[in-house]
């Protein structure tokens, strides 16, 4: 989409076959072509991505693939996933931990100072969070955006179920302001918006707001 940065060295070492093999070894699944394209765009070219794919086609695996590639390259990286439902975050964490990737779903009952200290220290490779927590005014994430050590580890931000940015903004207003994160983080951190359904008006809205 709108932003692109050079990552020539990494790109030259990542063939499609290598992506297939590494992801299958780490996650036990052979990625499809669209998942490979998403990973290449996010990790190798640091481009913003909108991924539209039907339910059950493996969007969730594509969330983790750029991180897996970064870890395979020996980089100290982590990713944030913004999800509308806490149960989705818990499912993601269970799958990741089974694959040996430390992860945490930060719901209201877990949003303690100790948890955020652990996140800032890099104890988790994946942080799954809802929009209310990540957009909390003067909250923990707002503080971490200003800490270079934390930001140097942030690989990308994924917005799961991206259609709700438009559809749920009326009763979950934090969705209306997610785009403000763009002004608080480096331009080298791409956004990935994933959804099973993004009709043209919704897609245009999401692109404009994020």
GROMACS .gro file of C-alpha atoms in nm:
model
  210
    1UNK     CA    1   0.000   0.000   0.000
    2UNK     CA    2   0.129   0.343   0.092
    3UNK     CA    3   0.468   0.290   0.249
    4UNK     CA    4   0.772   0.097   0.137
    5UNK     CA    5   1.123   0.067   0.279
    6UNK     CA    6   1.432  -0.112   0.158
    7UNK     CA    7   1.523  -0.441   0.322
    8UNK     CA    8   1.741  -0.580   0.047
    9UNK     CA    9   1.960  -0.811   0.255
   10UNK     CA   10   1.670  -0.997   0.416
   11UNK     CA   11   1.477  -1.012   0.090
   12UNK     CA   12   1.766  -1.176  -0.093
   13UNK     CA   13   1.781  -1.462   0.161
   14UNK     CA   14   1.409  -1.543   0.176
   15UNK     CA   15   1.290  -1.760  -0.109
   16UNK     CA   16   0.933  -1.888  -0.112
   17UNK     CA   17   1.066  -2.237  -0.038
   18UNK     CA   18   1.250  -2.109   0.269
   19UNK     CA   19   0.936  -1.937   0.397
   20UNK     CA   20   0.738  -2.258   0.349
   21UNK     CA   21   0.997  -2.468   0.529
   22UNK     CA   22   1.054  -2.234   0.823
   23UNK     CA   23   0.685  -2.176   0.890
   24UNK     CA   24   0.605  -2.546   0.861
   25UNK     CA   25   0.884  -2.628   1.104
   26UNK     CA   26   0.775  -2.367   1.358
   27UNK     CA   27   0.396  -2.387   1.325
   28UNK     CA   28   0.334  -2.732   1.177
   29UNK     CA   29   0.150  -2.584   0.878
   30UNK     CA   30   0.253  -2.522   0.518
   31UNK     CA   31   0.149  -2.165   0.429
   32UNK     CA   32  -0.055  -2.086   0.120
   33UNK     CA   33   0.044  -1.841  -0.151
   34UNK     CA   34  -0.154  -1.549  -0.011
   35UNK     CA   35   0.002  -1.601   0.332
   36UNK     CA   36   0.348  -1.594   0.175
   37UNK     CA   37   0.263  -1.272  -0.009
   38UNK     CA   38   0.149  -1.108   0.313
   39UNK     CA   39   0.467  -1.211   0.496
   40UNK     CA   40   0.691  -1.088   0.213
   41UNK     CA   41   0.518  -0.751   0.201
   42UNK     CA   42   0.524  -0.695   0.577
   43UNK     CA   43   0.867  -0.832   0.665
   44UNK     CA   44   1.077  -0.795   0.354
   45UNK     CA   45   0.935  -0.471   0.218
   46UNK     CA   46   0.780  -0.316   0.532
   47UNK     CA   47   0.464  -0.230   0.342
   48UNK     CA   48   0.118  -0.178   0.486
   49UNK     CA   49  -0.110  -0.466   0.391
   50UNK     CA   50  -0.484  -0.528   0.370
   51UNK     CA   51  -0.561  -0.899   0.357
   52UNK     CA   52  -0.913  -1.008   0.256
   53UNK     CA   53  -0.971  -1.382   0.276
   54UNK     CA   54  -1.267  -1.599   0.367
   55UNK     CA   55  -1.308  -1.742   0.715
   56UNK     CA   56  -1.112  -2.065   0.751
   57UNK     CA   57  -0.849  -1.983   0.487
   58UNK     CA   58  -0.568  -1.915   0.733
   59UNK     CA   59  -0.550  -1.541   0.796
   60UNK     CA   60  -0.432  -1.604   1.152
   61UNK     CA   61  -0.122  -1.792   1.040
   62UNK     CA   62  -0.027  -1.491   0.830
   63UNK     CA   63  -0.023  -1.281   1.151
   64UNK     CA   64   0.274  -1.480   1.282
   65UNK     CA   65   0.475  -1.542   0.966
   66UNK     CA   66   0.664  -1.208   0.955
   67UNK     CA   67   0.761  -1.257   1.321
   68UNK     CA   68   0.876  -1.614   1.256
   69UNK     CA   69   1.094  -1.487   0.971
   70UNK     CA   70   1.242  -1.215   1.191
   71UNK     CA   71   1.319  -1.462   1.469
   72UNK     CA   72   1.476  -1.697   1.216
   73UNK     CA   73   1.700  -1.407   1.113
   74UNK     CA   74   1.807  -1.367   1.477
   75UNK     CA   75   1.621  -1.041   1.534
   76UNK     CA   76   1.475  -0.941   1.869
   77UNK     CA   77   1.126  -0.860   1.749
   78UNK     CA   78   0.765  -0.874   1.867
   79UNK     CA   79   0.426  -0.802   1.716
   80UNK     CA   80   0.098  -0.656   1.843
   81UNK     CA   81  -0.242  -0.786   1.736
   82UNK     CA   82  -0.551  -0.573   1.799
   83UNK     CA   83  -0.857  -0.796   1.828
   84UNK     CA   84  -1.221  -0.713   1.905
   85UNK     CA   85  -1.287  -1.023   2.118
   86UNK     CA   86  -1.087  -1.146   2.415
   87UNK     CA   87  -1.168  -1.509   2.334
   88UNK     CA   88  -0.987  -1.473   2.000
   89UNK     CA   89  -0.679  -1.347   2.182
   90UNK     CA   90  -0.683  -1.641   2.421
   91UNK     CA   91  -0.705  -1.887   2.133
   92UNK     CA   92  -0.413  -1.717   1.958
   93UNK     CA   93  -0.198  -1.731   2.270
   94UNK     CA   94  -0.265  -2.103   2.318
   95UNK     CA   95  -0.162  -2.179   1.959
   96UNK     CA   96   0.153  -1.967   1.983
   97UNK     CA   97   0.267  -2.112   2.314
   98UNK     CA   98   0.222  -2.460   2.170
   99UNK     CA   99   0.467  -2.354   1.899
  100UNK     CA  100   0.715  -2.219   2.154
  101UNK     CA  101   0.641  -1.850   2.092
  102UNK     CA  102   0.581  -1.655   2.416
  103UNK     CA  103   0.253  -1.463   2.390
  104UNK     CA  104   0.000  -1.287   2.608
  105UNK     CA  105  -0.357  -1.167   2.564
  106UNK     CA  106  -0.399  -0.846   2.763
  107UNK     CA  107  -0.761  -0.820   2.877
  108UNK     CA  108  -0.887  -0.586   3.148
  109UNK     CA  109  -0.812  -0.836   3.426
  110UNK     CA  110  -0.453  -0.878   3.305
  111UNK     CA  111  -0.374  -0.512   3.236
  112UNK     CA  112  -0.157  -0.478   3.546
  113UNK     CA  113   0.163  -0.272   3.583
  114UNK     CA  114   0.359  -0.595   3.623
  115UNK     CA  115   0.230  -0.737   3.294
  116UNK     CA  116   0.320  -0.419   3.109
  117UNK     CA  117   0.667  -0.420   3.260
  118UNK     CA  118   0.712  -0.773   3.128
  119UNK     CA  119   0.590  -0.661   2.784
  120UNK     CA  120   0.828  -0.367   2.784
  121UNK     CA  121   1.118  -0.593   2.883
  122UNK     CA  122   1.049  -0.817   2.586
  123UNK     CA  123   0.922  -1.126   2.765
  124UNK     CA  124   0.656  -1.179   2.497
  125UNK     CA  125   0.691  -1.208   2.121
  126UNK     CA  126   0.320  -1.153   2.060
  127UNK     CA  127   0.088  -0.921   2.249
  128UNK     CA  128  -0.284  -0.953   2.173
  129UNK     CA  129  -0.490  -0.661   2.298
  130UNK     CA  130  -0.829  -0.498   2.250
  131UNK     CA  131  -0.868  -0.139   2.120
  132UNK     CA  132  -0.985  -0.006   2.456
  133UNK     CA  133  -0.655  -0.097   2.622
  134UNK     CA  134  -0.418   0.000   2.342
  135UNK     CA  135  -0.592   0.338   2.298
  136UNK     CA  136  -0.627   0.421   2.667
  137UNK     CA  137  -0.543   0.788   2.721
  138UNK     CA  138  -0.213   0.817   2.908
  139UNK     CA  139  -0.213   0.439   2.931
  140UNK     CA  140   0.073   0.192   2.926
  141UNK     CA  141   0.094   0.165   2.548
  142UNK     CA  142   0.104   0.541   2.506
  143UNK     CA  143   0.401   0.539   2.743
  144UNK     CA  144   0.576   0.255   2.560
  145UNK     CA  145   0.543   0.427   2.221
  146UNK     CA  146   0.790   0.682   2.358
  147UNK     CA  147   1.050   0.427   2.468
  148UNK     CA  148   1.313   0.359   2.198
  149UNK     CA  149   1.411   0.018   2.337
  150UNK     CA  150   1.054  -0.108   2.314
  151UNK     CA  151   0.990   0.048   1.975
  152UNK     CA  152   1.305  -0.105   1.830
  153UNK     CA  153   1.151  -0.448   1.890
  154UNK     CA  154   0.809  -0.372   1.738
  155UNK     CA  155   0.788  -0.545   1.401
  156UNK     CA  156   0.433  -0.463   1.295
  157UNK     CA  157   0.078  -0.409   1.419
  158UNK     CA  158  -0.208  -0.629   1.301
  159UNK     CA  159  -0.574  -0.523   1.316
  160UNK     CA  160  -0.780  -0.842   1.318
  161UNK     CA  161  -1.139  -0.841   1.190
  162UNK     CA  162  -1.061  -0.510   1.019
  163UNK     CA  163  -1.420  -0.448   0.906
  164UNK     CA  164  -1.521  -0.367   1.265
  165UNK     CA  165  -1.311  -0.048   1.247
  166UNK     CA  166  -1.610   0.096   1.061
  167UNK     CA  167  -1.895  -0.122   1.180
  168UNK     CA  168  -1.827  -0.106   1.555
  169UNK     CA  169  -1.698   0.250   1.591
  170UNK     CA  170  -2.035   0.377   1.711
  171UNK     CA  171  -2.034   0.166   2.029
  172UNK     CA  172  -1.659   0.103   2.065
  173UNK     CA  173  -1.527   0.451   1.990
  174UNK     CA  174  -1.161   0.353   2.033
  175UNK     CA  175  -1.185   0.194   1.689
  176UNK     CA  176  -1.239   0.542   1.547
  177UNK     CA  177  -0.900   0.654   1.676
  178UNK     CA  178  -0.671   0.359   1.606
  179UNK     CA  179  -0.513   0.560   1.323
  180UNK     CA  180  -0.364   0.794   1.582
  181UNK     CA  181  -0.110   0.524   1.659
  182UNK     CA  182   0.049   0.600   1.320
  183UNK     CA  183   0.165   0.940   1.449
  184UNK     CA  184   0.321   0.785   1.758
  185UNK     CA  185   0.529   0.504   1.608
  186UNK     CA  186   0.812   0.494   1.350
  187UNK     CA  187   0.712   0.485   0.984
  188UNK     CA  188   0.908   0.158   0.953
  189UNK     CA  189   0.637  -0.026   1.151
  190UNK     CA  190   0.371  -0.142   0.903
  191UNK     CA  191   0.004  -0.210   0.967
  192UNK     CA  192  -0.168  -0.531   0.859
  193UNK     CA  193  -0.548  -0.522   0.840
  194UNK     CA  194  -0.713  -0.862   0.801
  195UNK     CA  195  -1.077  -0.943   0.738
  196UNK     CA  196  -1.303  -1.196   0.571
  197UNK     CA  197  -1.522  -0.919   0.432
  198UNK     CA  198  -1.427  -0.567   0.329
  199UNK     CA  199  -1.673  -0.430   0.074
  200UNK     CA  200  -1.547  -0.123  -0.109
  201UNK     CA  201  -1.702   0.146   0.117
  202UNK     CA  202  -1.570  -0.030   0.428
  203UNK     CA  203  -1.227  -0.082   0.274
  204UNK     CA  204  -1.202   0.285   0.181
  205UNK     CA  205  -1.304   0.386   0.534
  206UNK     CA  206  -1.050   0.153   0.695
  207UNK     CA  207  -0.769   0.272   0.468
  208UNK     CA  208  -0.848   0.637   0.538
  209UNK     CA  209  -0.867   0.590   0.915
  210UNK     CA  210  -0.564   0.364   0.954
   0.00000   0.00000   0.00000
